[in-house]
Structures are given as structure tokens and as C-alpha cells.
Amino acid sequence: MPRVTCSVGLTVALLAACHLPSHRTDRTAAAVVHRPNVVVFFVDDLGWQDLSEPFHTERTPNNDRYETPNVERLCREGTKLRHAYAHPVCTPSRVSLMTGMAAARHRVTHWTLRQDRWTDPERHGLLRPHWRRCGLSNDPATPDAVCSETLAQRLARIGYRTILVGKAHFGAIGTPGADPTNLGFDVNVAGHAAGAPASYLAKNGFRRRRDDTVWAVPGLEFYHGSDRFLTDVLTDEALAAADAAVSAGKPFFLYLAHYAVHTPLDPDERFVGDYRARGLSEPEARYAALVRGVDDSLGRVLDWLDQRQLADDTIVVFTSDNGGLSAHGRGGAKHTHNAPLKSGKGSAYEGGVRVPFAIRWPEHIAADRVCDLPVQLEDLMPTLCDLVGAAPNVPDGHSFARKLLGKPQLPHPLFFHSPHYWGAEGPGIEPFSAVRDGDLKLIWFYDGGRAELYDVVRDVGERHDLAGERPAEVTRLRRILREHLAATDAQFPSRKDGRSITRP
Ligand code: CA
């Protein structure tokens, strides 16, 4: 397909390219802007180590436990980012991905569910800030919600069919953001306020009880009573919706956000027997089967793109919304499942926030390449906008399109702001803000007002706190973090006894 590249990623297909698929060419115009399809394949709670593809500099035992041949294929055919980050829990990551805003700015700093109840416990004499527990909204009048243009809205505005299949978890029950069609999605299959499925099993109707209105996965009645598994059903639905967009002659933005691999660890009978046979404990066998199911889904998407001859014309992103669960619900010792990373979901440490990330766009983004530029989820919206030729401007995220396209790009600091305790407890699971700048990461814990400093390149497991040895770096990074928190008008915990907390 002949193209003229006009600017970063903006691809113009000339009318002369008459062998373009006819549904994508405006034959009445001298030239039309040709935009690639976009697939964001978003896994829930998938850890950095939960893959047979290594995202570390060396293979680890987890890379041999899990089987993800399709992620391996995506990395062979695209670029693998080994220093990609999310936020420690679901909703902050999803709102940052969808708006390009830093967590400190959007203030949806913890997971959402109900308008009138906090999901973050208060502990150790610290009081929560009044964060935006209603999540993301399209209506500025929604109380306790943030309103900002979404990636889906921006892509819809330039002609994309925008499709959400799977977990939404953007806004609280009864608020506009609970319905993805209010946030720029033309199609919503199975997305609502809740951030976990009651059940992955169609034979249970994807619910625990008949009257379950909170956690039951909505809208998949066609499959109820069958022996299908949710991950596979969502893949059917995603491909059907993408097929409809192709038939309508529209580029599509498919946000396939699996409920997997979040709890409950229901058995995916297609795969779980393999892992039981290898001697994994029942929860670990089920977890590995959930991972395998997600990889199978990715394979079905890649095969479908091949069958429709759309692979060259589609950007595929694979990533996760936070670190792997390790503080409860798993087999084996707690806080070890993301080794060599420390801790897991909910934590300030790498196990809580570091996620796998791969992106493929044949002929544009290099195949079989490793990229070590540190990036985070709020960078994805400006990057994708850059690549498809939409305005990349967002409140906080930085486009890394230049880097993906093989051009030089300087790193930027990454910021985290999670002023909350979580339900489960463990290393680093407490109110914090953090900055990663270059190889260094400074974590500021609000309980007691203390800094930890790590070189996360040479010490990926954060075993050696450098704060005492490198006070000048602590001072410098505290200043950078302080300036970010001021610029974004961040909220902070306070103390029950009225004493002031120490900020970075
Ligand atoms: Ca999650």
C-alpha cells in the first residue's frame, strides 16, 4: 500500500493507490487521510512476570511456568517495552489511559464502585483525602467525578468506530461513567461499573446469584447456560464488533479489556488440566489457565487480522492495568508472585506498578526490538493519537511515538500518586507518591513521611534502599515530585490527631 508519511505517524493514502480496500478510499476526494485501526488489548491484573516472554533482562522461573506464545509472537513482530508502568490498582490506571491525565490531576486515585462509599480503608491514624470516588464522567456536573475528553471520544471524532468489549470500571454505579457509551464508545459489550466478574462461567450466567446486580457481567445472555468461558466469549464479541466496523467501511478502535486475570480464579477447563498435571496448586493452576486464556484470545485477534488482511493496517497494543495480585487469593507465599519484583498489586514497589507492554504496527514500528524508555499508561493516549494523526495534546501524558518510529527521544519523569491504603496489606501497600527519573525511583510514604530511593535498573527487586547513601538525589527527586504534585493540585492524606503530615 503506497503511502506518504507527512508527519509523525500521519499516513496519507493517495487516491492513486487504487488497490486500497475500496471501503477505505474516498474516491471523490483528491486524497484522504488514511488511518490505521487500533487495538488496545488490555489485561486486568496481569503481572510483569506472568508471561513466557521475558520482560526482564534474563529469563526467570515464571517465564517457564506461564505459556503465552501469542505474546511472544507479538513481541517478535513488534516492539517490547521493558520499562512500562501503570498505577497500583484498576480505576486510576484506566482513567489515566483513557484521558492522558496523571493520577494526581484526575484524582480518581483508588478503585471505584459506589457513589456513597469509600473503597479505601483508613489505618494508622491517617485519614483519606476526598478523592473522586465516582470516577470518570462526561458531565462536569457529576459530583466527585472528573470530566475530560477521552481517547474514545477523540478517535470517534475523526471517524473511528469505537468499541469497548469487556471490563470498563471507569465510573461508579448510577453515574454516567458507568456506561462506556457516555465516554465515547459507540459499542459497549459487557462493560459497567464493576471491576471484576461475579463468574467467568457462562453456565452460571456470569453471576453468583440470580439477583446479583453489582458483579454479574451484563449483556451476554446469549451465552448463558453454555460451557463457554468469559475470556473466549468476549473475544467472539470483539471480533464480531470489529467485523461490523470493517463492513461499514470505518477504521475501528477496539478496546478489548479482559476481565481476566482478576479474581475469582474460576477454572478455564480448556487449559487448567495442563497446569494441574504439572503439580501446580489449585489456585495457581487456575491462575495460569486464566493467563493462557488471555493469550489464546490475543492469538485469535492476531489471526483474525491476518484473515481480514488487516495486520499491516492495525496498531496492536498489549498491556495490563497494574501489577500481579500477590497479597491474597493466590497459592504459595504472599508477595512473591512477581519475583524478581518486590510485592504486587496495590504496592508502590515495582511488583505493583510495572507491567508488560508490547506494540505492533508492521512497516512503521520495528519488529523484534526491545525498548527501555520508561513510559506509563497516561502516555498511551498521546502516543496513539500521534500515530494515527490525531492531536496528541493531553493534560500530562507524553507521546513516545517518536521513539517507536525509531527516532531519538529523551526520557521524561514518571509520576505515581496513590494516597490510600488498600484492602489487603503488604510491602509498599500504603499511601505514597513516587517519581521515576532515569534509573532512579524515589518513593515517598506518607505514614511517617519517609523516602526510599532505588536504582530500578541495577536493582530491579528494590532490595537496596539508597536514600541514606545519596541524599542529594533524594533532595532533587523530592523537589521534582513536589513540583508535580503542586502543578496537578494533588490531594494528600491528613492525620486523625490534627498534626500535619510531611509531604515530599
Ligand atoms: Ca486491575
PDB file of C-alpha atoms in Angstrom, residues 213-315:
ATOM      1  CA  THR A 213     -26.844  -6.727  40.124  1.00  0.00           C
ATOM      2  CA  VAL A 214     -23.400  -5.449  41.123  1.00  0.00           C
ATOM      3  CA  TRP A 215     -20.842  -8.025  39.953  1.00  0.00           C
ATOM      4  CA  ALA A 216     -22.788 -10.076  37.349  1.00  0.00           C
ATOM      5  CA  VAL A 217     -21.302  -9.430  33.899  1.00  0.00           C
ATOM      6  CA  PRO A 218     -24.062  -7.694  31.914  1.00  0.00           C
ATOM      7  CA  GLY A 219     -25.289  -8.245  28.395  1.00  0.00           C
ATOM      8  CA  LEU A 220     -24.104 -11.746  27.475  1.00  0.00           C
ATOM      9  CA  GLU A 221     -27.430 -13.570  27.921  1.00  0.00           C
ATOM     10  CA  PHE A 222     -26.978 -15.363  24.572  1.00  0.00           C
ATOM     11  CA  TYR A 223     -24.229 -17.492  26.126  1.00  0.00           C
ATOM     12  CA  HIS A 224     -25.892 -18.241  29.469  1.00  0.00           C
ATOM     13  CA  GLY A 225     -26.112 -21.930  30.267  1.00  0.00           C
ATOM     14  CA  SER A 226     -23.409 -22.937  27.778  1.00  0.00           C
ATOM     15  CA  ASP A 227     -19.970 -24.290  28.686  1.00  0.00           C
ATOM     16  CA  ARG A 228     -18.148 -21.198  27.397  1.00  0.00           C
ATOM     17  CA  PHE A 229     -15.581 -19.192  29.390  1.00  0.00           C
ATOM     18  CA  LEU A 230     -15.837 -15.398  29.657  1.00  0.00           C
ATOM     19  CA  THR A 231     -12.445 -14.661  28.062  1.00  0.00           C
ATOM     20  CA  ASP A 232     -13.387 -16.642  24.954  1.00  0.00           C
ATOM     21  CA  VAL A 233     -16.896 -15.184  24.757  1.00  0.00           C
ATOM     22  CA  LEU A 234     -15.522 -11.627  24.903  1.00  0.00           C
ATOM     23  CA  THR A 235     -13.173 -12.484  22.029  1.00  0.00           C
ATOM     24  CA  ASP A 236     -16.138 -13.642  19.902  1.00  0.00           C
ATOM     25  CA  GLU A 237     -17.907 -10.385  20.668  1.00  0.00           C
ATOM     26  CA  ALA A 238     -14.857  -8.242  19.947  1.00  0.00           C
ATOM     27  CA  LEU A 239     -14.251  -9.822  16.554  1.00  0.00           C
ATOM     28  CA  ALA A 240     -17.939  -9.547  15.625  1.00  0.00           C
ATOM     29  CA  ALA A 241     -17.951  -5.842  16.506  1.00  0.00           C
ATOM     30  CA  ALA A 242     -14.719  -5.226  14.594  1.00  0.00           C
ATOM     31  CA  ASP A 243     -16.132  -7.130  11.608  1.00  0.00           C
ATOM     32  CA  ALA A 244     -19.170  -4.842  11.649  1.00  0.00           C
ATOM     33  CA  ALA A 245     -16.898  -1.774  11.597  1.00  0.00           C
ATOM     34  CA  VAL A 246     -14.972  -3.170   8.632  1.00  0.00           C
ATOM     35  CA  SER A 247     -18.254  -3.878   6.825  1.00  0.00           C
ATOM     36  CA  ALA A 248     -19.333  -0.301   7.492  1.00  0.00           C
ATOM     37  CA  GLY A 249     -16.107   0.998   5.939  1.00  0.00           C
ATOM     38  CA  LYS A 250     -14.817   2.545   9.142  1.00  0.00           C
ATOM     39  CA  PRO A 251     -11.472   2.275  10.869  1.00  0.00           C
ATOM     40  CA  PHE A 252     -12.010   0.824  14.317  1.00  0.00           C
ATOM     41  CA  PHE A 253     -10.670   1.421  17.799  1.00  0.00           C
ATOM     42  CA  LEU A 254     -11.125  -1.865  19.641  1.00  0.00           C
ATOM     43  CA  TYR A 255     -10.544  -1.616  23.385  1.00  0.00           C
ATOM     44  CA  LEU A 256     -10.621  -5.284  24.345  1.00  0.00           C
ATOM     45  CA  ALA A 257     -10.320  -5.066  28.112  1.00  0.00           C
ATOM     46  CA  HIS A 258     -10.468  -8.560  29.544  1.00  0.00           C
ATOM     47  CA  TYR A 259     -11.841  -9.235  33.000  1.00  0.00           C
ATOM     48  CA  ALA A 260      -9.098 -11.864  33.233  1.00  0.00           C
ATOM     49  CA  VAL A 261      -6.825 -12.384  35.090  1.00  0.00           C
ATOM     50  CA  HIS A 262      -8.641 -10.735  38.015  1.00  0.00           C
ATOM     51  CA  THR A 263     -10.203 -12.924  40.728  1.00  0.00           C
ATOM     52  CA  PRO A 264     -12.362 -15.062  41.040  1.00  0.00           C
ATOM     53  CA  LEU A 265      -9.963 -17.772  39.904  1.00  0.00           C
ATOM     54  CA  ASP A 266     -12.598 -19.842  38.079  1.00  0.00           C
ATOM     55  CA  PRO A 267     -11.232 -22.865  36.201  1.00  0.00           C
ATOM     56  CA  ASP A 268     -10.911 -22.442  32.427  1.00  0.00           C
ATOM     57  CA  GLU A 269     -11.388 -26.119  31.562  1.00  0.00           C
ATOM     58  CA  ARG A 270      -9.651 -25.652  28.195  1.00  0.00           C
ATOM     59  CA  PHE A 271      -6.314 -25.156  29.919  1.00  0.00           C
ATOM     60  CA  VAL A 272      -6.438 -25.823  33.659  1.00  0.00           C
ATOM     61  CA  GLY A 273      -5.766 -29.568  33.350  1.00  0.00           C
ATOM     62  CA  ASP A 274      -2.316 -28.920  31.884  1.00  0.00           C
ATOM     63  CA  TYR A 275      -1.270 -26.958  34.952  1.00  0.00           C
ATOM     64  CA  ARG A 276      -2.798 -29.369  37.459  1.00  0.00           C
ATOM     65  CA  ALA A 277      -0.860 -32.141  35.718  1.00  0.00           C
ATOM     66  CA  ARG A 278       2.350 -30.200  36.280  1.00  0.00           C
ATOM     67  CA  GLY A 279       1.706 -30.161  40.001  1.00  0.00           C
ATOM     68  CA  LEU A 280       0.697 -26.526  40.466  1.00  0.00           C
ATOM     69  CA  SER A 281      -1.600 -25.916  43.431  1.00  0.00           C
ATOM     70  CA  GLU A 282      -5.266 -25.475  42.511  1.00  0.00           C
ATOM     71  CA  PRO A 283      -5.276 -21.640  42.701  1.00  0.00           C
ATOM     72  CA  GLU A 284      -2.010 -21.410  40.774  1.00  0.00           C
ATOM     73  CA  ALA A 285      -3.220 -23.870  38.111  1.00  0.00           C
ATOM     74  CA  ARG A 286      -6.353 -21.793  37.677  1.00  0.00           C
ATOM     75  CA  TYR A 287      -4.355 -18.562  37.527  1.00  0.00           C
ATOM     76  CA  ALA A 288      -2.014 -19.973  34.860  1.00  0.00           C
ATOM     77  CA  ALA A 289      -5.075 -21.117  32.891  1.00  0.00           C
ATOM     78  CA  LEU A 290      -6.546 -17.589  33.072  1.00  0.00           C
ATOM     79  CA  VAL A 291      -3.275 -16.233  31.679  1.00  0.00           C
ATOM     80  CA  ARG A 292      -3.283 -18.866  28.935  1.00  0.00           C
ATOM     81  CA  GLY A 293      -6.881 -17.956  28.058  1.00  0.00           C
ATOM     82  CA  VAL A 294      -5.927 -14.320  27.612  1.00  0.00           C
ATOM     83  CA  ASP A 295      -3.042 -15.325  25.384  1.00  0.00           C
ATOM     84  CA  ASP A 296      -5.379 -17.553  23.363  1.00  0.00           C
ATOM     85  CA  SER A 297      -7.658 -14.534  22.913  1.00  0.00           C
ATOM     86  CA  LEU A 298      -4.741 -12.437  21.678  1.00  0.00           C
ATOM     87  CA  GLY A 299      -3.918 -15.198  19.195  1.00  0.00           C
ATOM     88  CA  ARG A 300      -7.494 -15.182  17.910  1.00  0.00           C
ATOM     89  CA  VAL A 301      -7.315 -11.398  17.391  1.00  0.00           C
ATOM     90  CA  LEU A 302      -3.985 -11.621  15.539  1.00  0.00           C
ATOM     91  CA  ASP A 303      -5.275 -14.497  13.379  1.00  0.00           C
ATOM     92  CA  TRP A 304      -8.441 -12.547  12.583  1.00  0.00           C
ATOM     93  CA  LEU A 305      -6.356  -9.543  11.484  1.00  0.00           C
ATOM     94  CA  ASP A 306      -4.389 -11.888   9.195  1.00  0.00           C
ATOM     95  CA  GLN A 307      -7.556 -13.422   7.757  1.00  0.00           C
ATOM     96  CA  ARG A 308      -9.016  -9.983   7.019  1.00  0.00           C
ATOM     97  CA  GLN A 309      -5.654  -8.805   5.635  1.00  0.00           C
ATOM     98  CA  LEU A 310      -5.683  -6.011   8.196  1.00  0.00           C
ATOM     99  CA  ALA A 311      -2.494  -6.851  10.099  1.00  0.00           C
ATOM    100  CA  ASP A 312      -0.364  -4.266   8.279  1.00  0.00           C
ATOM    101  CA  ASP A 313      -3.015  -1.623   8.804  1.00  0.00           C
ATOM    102  CA  THR A 314      -3.638  -2.129  12.514  1.00  0.00           C
ATOM    103  CA  ILE A 315      -1.756  -0.929  15.586  1.00  0.00           C
TER     104      ILE A 315
END
